XYZ file of N, CA and C in Angstrom:
738
model
N 88.659 27.808 -12.745
C 87.287 27.974 -12.253
C 86.412 26.794 -12.689
N 86.566 26.403 -13.964
C 85.800 25.265 -14.483
C 86.152 23.992 -13.705
N 87.457 23.872 -13.374
C 87.925 22.706 -12.603
C 87.212 22.639 -11.254
N 87.063 23.798 -10.585
C 86.403 23.832 -9.275
C 84.938 23.403 -9.361
N 84.274 23.772 -10.461
C 82.872 23.369 -10.651
C 82.776 21.847 -10.727
N 83.679 21.243 -11.509
C 83.687 19.772 -11.622
C 83.999 19.127 -10.266
N 84.976 19.683 -9.547
C 85.358 19.105 -8.243
C 84.188 19.159 -7.258
N 83.433 20.259 -7.296
C 82.258 20.378 -6.421
C 81.215 19.317 -6.774
N 81.012 19.131 -8.066
C 80.041 18.130 -8.524
C 80.481 16.715 -8.140
N 81.773 16.442 -8.284
C 82.320 15.121 -7.919
C 82.114 14.866 -6.427
N 82.412 15.890 -5.595
C 82.233 15.755 -4.147
C 80.765 15.483 -3.809
N 79.874 16.174 -4.496
C 78.431 15.968 -4.267
C 78.053 14.523 -4.569
N 78.522 14.010 -5.701
C 78.183 12.630 -6.091
C 78.794 11.608 -5.132
N 79.983 11.917 -4.617
C 80.625 11.010 -3.642
C 79.760 10.882 -2.385
N 79.158 12.013 -1.978
C 78.359 12.011 -0.753
C 76.960 11.429 -0.981
N 76.385 11.734 -2.147
C 74.967 11.413 -2.345
C 74.686 10.400 -3.459
N 75.674 10.157 -4.325
C 75.429 9.295 -5.480
C 76.059 7.921 -5.344
N 76.058 7.197 -6.444
C 76.646 5.854 -6.474
C 78.060 5.942 -7.051
N 78.805 4.845 -6.906
C 80.151 4.772 -7.492
C 80.075 4.963 -9.007
N 79.056 4.364 -9.618
C 78.895 4.478 -11.077
C 78.669 5.936 -11.484
N 77.895 6.639 -10.658
C 77.610 8.042 -10.961
C 78.887 8.898 -10.830
N 79.674 8.629 -9.787
C 80.950 9.351 -9.602
C 81.848 9.101 -10.812
N 81.908 7.846 -11.230
C 82.732 7.480 -12.381
C 82.283 8.216 -13.647
N 80.968 8.300 -13.821
C 80.418 8.980 -15.004
C 80.784 10.472 -14.997
N 80.669 11.097 -13.826
C 81.001 12.532 -13.714
C 82.493 12.740 -13.984
N 83.332 11.844 -13.459
C 84.775 11.949 -13.713
C 85.087 11.791 -15.199
N 84.411 10.858 -15.839
C 84.616 10.658 -17.276
C 84.215 11.923 -18.056
N 83.095 12.516 -17.654
C 82.649 13.763 -18.294
C 83.657 14.886 -18.064
N 84.181 14.952 -16.840
C 85.166 15.991 -16.503
C 86.409 15.845 -17.373
N 86.842 14.592 -17.579
C 88.012 14.332 -18.424
C 87.742 14.768 -19.863
N 86.567 14.434 -20.351
C 86.223 14.792 -21.742
C 86.187 16.300 -21.946
N 85.682 17.018 -20.938
C 85.551 18.477 -21.067
C 86.833 19.215 -20.666
N 87.616 18.605 -19.745
C 88.825 19.293 -19.239
C 89.999 18.315 -19.220
N 90.353 17.804 -20.379
C 91.413 16.778 -20.459
C 92.753 17.287 -19.966
N 92.936 18.606 -19.988
C 94.222 19.163 -19.559
C 94.383 19.201 -18.044
N 93.315 18.913 -17.300
C 93.415 18.867 -15.838
C 93.824 17.458 -15.403
N 95.061 17.336 -14.925
C 95.572 16.018 -14.495
C 94.702 15.387 -13.422
N 94.154 16.236 -12.549
C 93.485 15.737 -11.344
C 92.351 14.763 -11.655
N 91.604 14.992 -12.738
C 90.453 14.128 -13.029
C 90.907 12.735 -13.480
N 91.985 12.701 -14.261
C 92.564 11.404 -14.646
C 92.991 10.631 -13.391
N 93.659 11.329 -12.487
C 94.171 10.680 -11.273
C 93.023 10.210 -10.374
N 91.997 11.045 -10.257
C 90.854 10.671 -9.405
C 90.115 9.464 -9.974
N 89.988 9.420 -11.299
C 89.263 8.292 -11.905
C 90.068 6.995 -11.762
N 91.379 7.091 -11.963
C 92.231 5.897 -11.791
C 92.144 5.393 -10.346
N 92.157 6.334 -9.401
C 92.073 5.961 -7.975
C 90.728 5.294 -7.661
N 89.658 5.843 -8.234
C 88.324 5.254 -8.029
C 88.288 3.809 -8.530
N 88.867 3.575 -9.708
C 88.900 2.208 -10.267
C 89.686 1.278 -9.346
N 90.793 1.785 -8.847
C 91.643 0.968 -7.969
C 90.922 0.641 -6.668
N 90.211 1.629 -6.135
C 89.451 1.399 -4.890
C 88.389 0.316 -5.081
N 87.948 0.164 -6.335
C 86.939 -0.858 -6.636
C 87.559 -2.114 -7.266
N 88.877 -2.257 -7.031
C 89.636 -3.445 -7.457
C 89.632 -3.678 -8.973
N 89.466 -2.604 -9.713
C 89.510 -2.710 -11.178
C 90.881 -2.201 -11.651
N 91.876 -3.051 -11.459
C 93.269 -2.665 -11.723
C 93.491 -2.354 -13.202
N 92.951 -3.184 -14.072
C 93.188 -2.990 -15.506
C 92.632 -1.659 -15.997
N 91.455 -1.283 -15.499
C 90.878 0.011 -15.890
C 91.733 1.164 -15.370
N 92.217 1.021 -14.141
C 93.089 2.068 -13.568
C 94.333 2.248 -14.428
N 94.947 1.122 -14.817
C 96.134 1.171 -15.695
C 95.799 1.847 -17.026
N 94.655 1.464 -17.591
C 94.264 1.999 -18.901
C 94.037 3.510 -18.827
N 93.427 3.968 -17.733
C 93.186 5.407 -17.561
C 94.513 6.153 -17.462
N 95.445 5.617 -16.690
C 96.743 6.280 -16.551
C 97.517 6.260 -17.867
N 97.377 5.172 -18.621
C 98.051 5.089 -19.930
C 97.512 6.172 -20.872
N 96.184 6.362 -20.848
C 95.589 7.419 -21.691
C 95.995 8.799 -21.186
N 96.101 8.918 -19.863
C 96.524 10.200 -19.271
C 97.923 10.582 -19.756
N 98.803 9.575 -19.894
C 100.162 9.835 -20.394
C 100.141 10.415 -21.814
N 99.164 9.996 -22.605
C 99.072 10.512 -23.981
C 98.789 12.010 -23.986
N 97.993 12.437 -23.000
C 97.631 13.862 -22.902
C 98.688 14.653 -22.124
N 99.275 14.001 -21.123
C 100.277 14.661 -20.256
C 101.563 13.815 -20.267
N 102.316 13.846 -21.358
C 103.434 12.902 -21.497
C 104.546 13.045 -20.452
N 104.697 14.230 -19.873
C 105.789 14.410 -18.906
C 105.284 14.809 -17.524
N 104.110 14.305 -17.163
C 103.510 14.697 -15.888
C 104.113 13.927 -14.710
N 104.667 14.671 -13.780
C 105.235 14.067 -12.565
C 104.150 13.317 -11.794
N 102.982 13.947 -11.630
C 101.920 13.331 -10.823
C 101.452 12.012 -11.435
N 101.367 11.969 -12.752
C 100.875 10.751 -13.400
C 101.937 9.654 -13.348
N 103.199 10.009 -13.552
C 104.275 9.015 -13.382
C 104.246 8.432 -11.970
N 104.139 9.318 -10.970
C 104.169 8.850 -9.579
C 102.951 7.975 -9.268
N 101.799 8.372 -9.795
C 100.577 7.575 -9.549
C 100.683 6.204 -10.206
N 101.200 6.167 -11.436
C 101.323 4.888 -12.156
C 102.291 3.950 -11.435
N 103.406 4.510 -10.967
C 104.395 3.690 -10.255
C 103.853 3.232 -8.900
N 103.125 4.123 -8.231
C 102.545 3.763 -6.929
C 101.563 2.603 -7.074
N 100.763 2.645 -8.129
C 99.813 1.560 -8.396
C 100.554 0.220 -8.483
N 101.638 0.195 -9.254
C 102.385 -1.058 -9.430
C 103.068 -1.490 -8.137
N 103.541 -0.520 -7.360
C 104.170 -0.865 -6.072
C 103.159 -1.498 -5.125
N 101.956 -0.925 -5.110
C 100.922 -1.466 -4.220
C 100.542 -2.889 -4.615
N 100.666 -3.184 -5.908
C 100.375 -4.542 -6.397
C 101.614 -5.448 -6.353
N 102.710 -4.883 -5.845
C 104.005 -5.588 -5.738
C 104.560 -5.995 -7.107
N 104.177 -5.227 -8.129
C 104.788 -5.404 -9.456
C 106.016 -4.498 -9.535
N 107.060 -4.898 -8.804
C 108.193 -3.994 -8.605
C 108.963 -3.714 -9.897
N 109.057 -4.708 -10.758
C 109.808 -4.504 -11.997
C 109.086 -3.491 -12.892
N 107.769 -3.589 -12.921
C 106.988 -2.641 -13.722
C 107.115 -1.230 -13.136
N 107.054 -1.133 -11.819
C 107.224 0.175 -11.159
C 108.601 0.753 -11.462
N 109.605 -0.112 -11.407
C 110.993 0.312 -11.679
C 111.111 0.884 -13.096
N 110.431 0.225 -14.032
C 110.481 0.681 -15.426
C 109.815 2.053 -15.576
N 108.722 2.253 -14.861
C 108.038 3.559 -14.904
C 108.957 4.650 -14.359
N 109.613 4.376 -13.231
C 110.530 5.366 -12.658
C 111.704 5.643 -13.601
N 112.194 4.583 -14.245
C 113.324 4.744 -15.180
C 112.938 5.700 -16.322
N 111.751 5.479 -16.867
C 111.251 6.352 -17.945
C 111.051 7.772 -17.421
N 110.514 7.865 -16.209
C 110.266 9.185 -15.616
C 111.568 9.955 -15.433
N 112.638 9.265 -15.031
C 113.917 9.964 -14.818
C 114.491 10.509 -16.125
N 114.070 9.928 -17.245
C 114.520 10.442 -18.546
C 113.647 11.601 -19.027
N 112.351 11.554 -18.700
C 111.403 12.505 -19.298
C 110.845 13.548 -18.339
N 111.032 13.348 -17.057
C 110.390 14.235 -16.070
C 111.402 14.510 -14.952
N 112.232 15.508 -15.163
C 113.369 15.745 -14.263
C 112.886 16.514 -13.027
N 112.366 15.746 -12.057
C 111.828 16.329 -10.823
C 112.357 15.540 -9.621
N 112.619 16.227 -8.499
C 113.235 15.545 -7.356
C 112.434 14.381 -6.789
N 111.091 14.497 -6.795
C 110.273 13.412 -6.223
C 110.431 12.116 -7.014
N 110.740 12.236 -8.298
C 110.952 11.033 -9.122
C 112.161 10.267 -8.604
N 113.250 10.985 -8.299
C 114.457 10.320 -7.764
C 114.196 9.799 -6.355
N 113.480 10.582 -5.568
C 113.189 10.143 -4.196
C 112.377 8.851 -4.203
N 111.319 8.801 -5.000
C 110.479 7.603 -5.022
C 111.182 6.425 -5.696
N 112.048 6.711 -6.668
C 112.860 5.636 -7.266
C 113.705 4.967 -6.181
N 114.311 5.799 -5.345
C 115.147 5.273 -4.252
C 114.295 4.532 -3.223
N 113.119 5.070 -2.919
C 112.253 4.421 -1.922
C 111.792 3.048 -2.396
N 111.584 2.915 -3.697
C 111.230 1.589 -4.234
C 112.363 0.594 -3.965
N 113.596 1.026 -4.234
C 114.737 0.116 -4.022
C 114.900 -0.242 -2.546
N 114.601 0.695 -1.669
C 114.640 0.389 -0.229
C 113.566 -0.643 0.118
N 112.401 -0.471 -0.494
C 111.264 -1.366 -0.239
C 111.611 -2.815 -0.578
N 112.415 -2.986 -1.637
C 112.766 -4.355 -2.064
C 114.168 -4.743 -1.585
N 114.669 -3.980 -0.584
C 115.955 -4.280 0.085
C 117.149 -4.226 -0.865
N 117.077 -3.304 -1.830
C 118.234 -3.049 -2.712
C 118.834 -1.702 -2.293
N 119.432 -1.707 -1.082
C 119.863 -0.438 -0.489
C 120.984 0.244 -1.278
N 121.867 -0.558 -1.872
C 122.960 0.060 -2.639
C 122.434 0.776 -3.878
N 121.436 0.155 -4.522
C 120.775 0.808 -5.671
C 120.113 2.098 -5.213
N 119.449 2.028 -4.054
C 118.757 3.207 -3.504
C 119.750 4.337 -3.278
N 120.911 3.994 -2.712
C 121.925 5.010 -2.426
C 122.444 5.650 -3.712
N 122.664 4.836 -4.730
C 123.152 5.365 -6.012
C 122.135 6.357 -6.589
N 120.853 6.021 -6.504
C 119.801 6.901 -7.028
C 119.718 8.199 -6.233
N 119.849 8.090 -4.914
C 119.786 9.273 -4.057
C 120.961 10.208 -4.357
N 122.133 9.635 -4.514
C 123.312 10.467 -4.814
C 123.144 11.177 -6.157
N 122.602 10.456 -7.106
C 122.331 11.043 -8.428
C 121.323 12.195 -8.276
N 120.309 11.969 -7.472
C 119.293 12.996 -7.229
C 119.871 14.223 -6.543
N 120.756 13.999 -5.573
C 121.377 15.114 -4.842
C 122.185 16.006 -5.790
N 122.877 15.368 -6.739
C 123.640 16.146 -7.720
C 122.725 17.088 -8.499
N 121.537 16.619 -8.805
C 120.600 17.421 -9.608
C 119.787 18.396 -8.758
N 119.461 17.966 -7.531
C 118.535 18.750 -6.697
C 119.085 18.903 -5.270
N 120.172 19.660 -5.105
C 120.743 19.792 -3.750
C 119.817 20.495 -2.761
N 118.797 21.190 -3.270
C 117.879 21.904 -2.377
C 116.612 21.117 -2.068
N 116.686 19.805 -2.249
C 115.551 18.938 -1.910
C 115.963 18.085 -0.704
N 115.578 18.513 0.513
C 116.149 17.905 1.729
C 115.905 16.413 1.901
N 114.793 15.898 1.363
C 114.480 14.482 1.601
C 115.520 13.552 0.975
N 116.165 13.994 -0.089
C 117.218 13.158 -0.691
C 118.411 13.025 0.252
N 118.812 14.143 0.873
C 119.905 14.098 1.854
C 119.514 13.208 3.044
N 118.249 13.318 3.434
C 117.753 12.548 4.573
C 117.846 11.043 4.303
N 117.414 10.651 3.108
C 117.456 9.225 2.760
C 118.900 8.735 2.692
N 119.793 9.569 2.138
C 121.215 9.182 2.067
C 121.760 8.939 3.474
N 121.476 9.858 4.389
C 121.937 9.696 5.773
C 121.367 8.450 6.420
N 120.079 8.209 6.210
C 119.431 7.023 6.797
C 120.043 5.734 6.262
N 120.363 5.735 4.967
C 120.976 4.537 4.372
C 122.359 4.287 4.969
N 123.142 5.346 5.130
C 124.465 5.159 5.743
C 124.345 4.712 7.194
N 123.330 5.204 7.894
C 123.089 4.704 9.259
C 122.792 3.202 9.211
N 121.986 2.814 8.240
C 121.631 1.395 8.069
C 122.881 0.562 7.794
N 123.814 1.139 7.027
C 125.072 0.434 6.710
C 126.042 0.448 7.888
N 125.681 1.188 8.954
C 126.561 1.267 10.123
C 127.678 2.276 9.983
N 127.582 3.165 8.987
C 128.617 4.177 8.773
C 128.096 5.537 9.255
N 128.211 5.750 10.569
C 127.649 6.968 11.161
C 128.392 8.225 10.727
N 129.686 8.090 10.422
C 130.446 9.269 9.985
C 129.923 9.796 8.649
N 129.684 8.871 7.711
C 129.154 9.306 6.412
C 127.713 9.787 6.535
N 126.956 9.162 7.429
C 125.580 9.618 7.667
C 125.606 11.069 8.144
N 126.474 11.346 9.128
C 126.585 12.711 9.665
C 127.031 13.688 8.578
N 127.946 13.232 7.717
C 128.441 14.086 6.627
C 127.291 14.492 5.703
N 126.428 13.537 5.375
C 125.302 13.852 4.485
C 124.274 14.743 5.164
N 124.019 14.495 6.442
C 123.092 15.373 7.154
C 123.644 16.802 7.221
N 124.946 16.900 7.506
C 125.552 18.235 7.626
C 125.536 18.975 6.279
N 125.962 18.281 5.239
C 125.934 18.912 3.912
C 124.500 19.263 3.525
N 123.586 18.392 3.891
C 122.179 18.624 3.577
C 121.643 19.884 4.225
N 121.941 20.096 5.510
C 121.420 21.306 6.175
C 122.141 22.554 5.676
N 123.367 22.406 5.185
C 124.044 23.567 4.599
C 123.299 24.051 3.353
N 122.683 23.120 2.638
C 121.895 23.484 1.454
C 120.446 23.811 1.806
N 119.981 23.268 2.943
C 118.548 23.383 3.298
C 118.414 23.774 4.764
N 118.785 25.015 5.062
C 118.867 25.464 6.458
C 117.518 25.464 7.178
N 116.440 25.507 6.407
C 115.115 25.557 7.034
C 114.408 24.209 7.078
N 115.142 23.141 6.768
C 114.534 21.808 6.839
C 114.707 21.240 8.246
N 113.704 21.461 9.077
C 113.769 20.990 10.469
C 113.918 19.467 10.542
N 113.169 18.666 9.745
C 113.355 17.207 9.829
C 114.789 16.757 9.555
N 115.484 17.460 8.659
C 116.871 17.100 8.348
C 117.785 17.415 9.530
N 117.618 18.591 10.136
C 118.376 18.920 11.352
C 118.125 17.854 12.430
N 116.870 17.446 12.580
C 116.528 16.490 13.642
C 117.170 15.123 13.374
N 117.237 14.719 12.107
C 117.933 13.459 11.768
C 119.380 13.501 12.264
N 120.036 14.634 12.036
C 121.442 14.777 12.443
C 121.560 14.779 13.965
N 120.683 15.537 14.636
C 120.710 15.586 16.111
C 120.482 14.186 16.682
N 119.490 13.483 16.158
C 119.170 12.141 16.677
C 120.313 11.154 16.463
N 121.027 11.316 15.345
C 122.191 10.449 15.100
C 123.226 10.629 16.207
N 123.477 11.885 16.578
C 124.460 12.148 17.640
C 123.961 11.658 18.994
N 122.649 11.806 19.242
C 122.072 11.310 20.503
C 122.256 9.797 20.596
N 121.979 9.089 19.489
C 122.103 7.621 19.481
C 123.521 7.172 19.830
N 124.481 8.000 19.437
C 125.887 7.644 19.701
C 126.373 8.158 21.066
N 125.468 8.835 21.782
C 125.852 9.373 23.093
C 126.668 10.649 23.004
N 126.671 11.293 21.826
C 127.426 12.551 21.647
C 126.525 13.739 22.001
N 126.232 13.874 23.303
C 125.212 14.847 23.709
C 125.668 16.288 23.528
N 126.947 16.558 23.797
C 127.445 17.940 23.625
C 127.349 18.349 22.159
N 127.713 17.434 21.272
C 127.638 17.733 19.837
C 126.183 17.921 19.410
N 125.300 17.062 19.937
C 123.873 17.174 19.606
C 123.331 18.538 20.027
N 123.748 19.015 21.223
C 123.293 20.338 21.695
C 123.794 21.445 20.764
N 125.041 21.317 20.351
C 125.636 22.323 19.468
C 124.880 22.394 18.135
N 124.558 21.218 17.566
C 123.792 21.176 16.301
C 122.404 21.758 16.530
N 121.796 21.414 17.668
C 120.455 21.918 17.982
C 120.451 23.447 18.028
N 121.479 24.032 18.647
C 121.566 25.506 18.721
C 121.607 26.123 17.328
N 122.409 25.522 16.457
C 122.497 26.022 15.078
C 121.137 25.922 14.383
N 120.471 24.804 14.607
C 119.160 24.584 13.984
C 118.147 25.605 14.484
N 118.183 25.891 15.791
C 117.208 26.811 16.395
C 117.392 28.233 15.867
N 118.642 28.634 15.665
C 118.910 29.982 15.132
C 118.281 30.134 13.745
N 118.365 29.063 12.958
C 117.795 29.117 11.600
C 116.272 28.944 11.609
N 115.764 28.249 12.634
C 114.321 27.928 12.689
C 113.790 28.217 14.089
N 113.666 29.504 14.442
C 113.415 29.862 15.848
C 112.058 29.429 16.406
N 111.059 29.244 15.561
C 109.716 28.941 16.083
C 109.267 27.514 15.808
N 110.224 26.596 15.786
C 109.877 25.208 15.489
C 109.588 24.431 16.767
N 108.342 23.993 16.917
C 108.006 23.188 18.101
C 108.712 21.833 18.033
N 108.949 21.314 16.814
C 109.639 20.027 16.676
C 111.063 20.107 17.236
N 111.720 21.243 17.029
C 113.083 21.403 17.571
C 113.066 21.479 19.097
N 112.090 22.192 19.663
C 111.999 22.244 21.121
C 111.672 20.870 21.698
N 110.815 20.142 21.013
C 110.489 18.772 21.432
C 111.769 17.916 21.438
N 112.569 18.072 20.381
C 113.838 17.328 20.280
C 114.795 17.729 21.402
N 114.787 19.023 21.761
C 115.665 19.503 22.845
C 115.310 18.843 24.173
N 114.007 18.680 24.408
C 113.565 18.019 25.641
C 114.003 16.556 25.632
N 113.767 15.881 24.500
C 114.142 14.465 24.376
C 115.652 14.276 24.514
N 116.417 15.231 23.992
C 117.886 15.169 24.087
C 118.310 15.124 25.562
N 117.750 16.036 26.356
C 118.147 16.085 27.772
C 117.673 14.844 28.533
N 116.503 14.341 28.176
C 116.038 13.113 28.825
C 116.951 11.937 28.475
N 117.416 11.896 27.224
C 118.334 10.826 26.805
C 119.651 10.917 27.573
N 120.045 12.154 27.916
C 121.289 12.363 28.680
C 121.040 12.298 30.188
N 119.849 11.793 30.569
C 119.474 11.643 31.995
C 119.620 12.973 32.745
N 119.105 14.033 32.123
C 119.186 15.376 32.696
C 117.768 15.965 32.784
N 116.967 15.510 33.773
C 115.577 15.966 33.861
C 115.445 17.477 34.078
N 116.418 18.062 34.777
C 116.377 19.519 35.006
C 116.494 20.270 33.683
N 117.456 19.830 32.860
C 117.643 20.448 31.544
C 116.416 20.245 30.660
N 115.806 19.054 30.775
C 114.613 18.755 29.974
C 113.475 19.694 30.357
N 113.288 19.894 31.677
C 112.212 20.776 32.155
C 112.466 22.216 31.712
N 113.741 22.629 31.789
C 114.112 23.990 31.380
C 113.789 24.204 29.896
N 114.178 23.234 29.068
C 113.910 23.348 27.626
C 112.414 23.326 27.324
N 111.691 22.509 28.097
C 110.236 22.439 27.898
C 109.591 23.796 28.196
N 109.992 24.416 29.295
C 109.434 25.724 29.654
C 109.797 26.783 28.618
N 111.057 26.757 28.165
C 111.478 27.705 27.119
C 110.675 27.483 25.840
N 110.516 26.227 25.498
C 109.776 25.892 24.288
C 108.332 26.383 24.348
N 107.701 26.197 25.502
C 106.306 26.626 25.657
C 106.177 28.157 25.616
N 107.236 28.854 26.049
C 107.230 30.318 25.930
C 107.344 30.734 24.462
N 108.216 30.020 23.735
C 108.460 30.360 22.320
C 107.298 29.932 21.425
N 106.764 28.718 21.699
C 105.699 28.166 20.847
C 104.528 27.730 21.740
N 103.777 28.715 22.277
C 102.767 28.388 23.301
C 101.616 27.516 22.806
N 101.432 27.424 21.487
C 100.303 26.633 20.975
C 100.711 25.209 20.561
N 101.931 24.802 20.926
C 102.411 23.481 20.498
C 101.782 22.361 21.323
N 100.950 21.557 20.643
C 100.307 20.428 21.324
C 101.304 19.392 21.814
N 102.354 19.125 20.997
C 103.297 18.086 21.409
C 104.116 18.508 22.625
N 104.385 19.827 22.770
C 105.107 20.282 23.961
C 104.197 20.230 25.198
N 102.935 20.641 25.032
C 102.005 20.541 26.147
C 101.819 19.098 26.593
N 101.899 18.174 25.637
C 101.761 16.743 25.973
C 102.904 16.267 26.865
N 104.062 16.940 26.774
C 105.211 16.553 27.611
C 105.163 17.213 28.982
N 104.358 18.273 29.114
C 104.412 19.055 30.370
C 103.617 18.392 31.496
């Protein structure tokens, strides 16, 4: 409740006050509610928006003293360094985070950093390590599949997508990655079969119906595309993306 009072005051100052005033309120919020990560993160972000990188770093460093194993603070600190292209410093933050903060997003962002600097093999090793720890985090499977696609190994990409959906049956984006892989290879019958399995697990997904329409268009089957579009609109009548296709 106290946190909400501070957030309301911060929002008021953002709309009506100066940057200095917002900063002062955030500093007060930190002093009174140091256990709330959000104020540390908001103040660091404010400093960064005003190109005060050193202050942002200092705030996050102090935040670590209060929240030594905070996922949000690790991710914010690493993101800051990535935005400044200090990749080695970001890498070190992620390395420390993987020892002290065992959370799936830490492995995912560690891998994304390596992709950013074109170290795809490092990225794959990190993703595989993450999958061992967090098989129910679909984005790790997704990145593994995408990396294998990048390497030109569609069989291994499909294997990771398939294993991934076996662990995460309700992850529509993961199902769609697998369907799209088969579409790219011209395996339309297989893509339809995977789509059916996905739909049974996720019956009201407009994204899946959208994919079904695109699948038939890719197979040069406008009749099938129209049929799927009509079915989709019956199942998910409020879908803007399906109406956009009609």
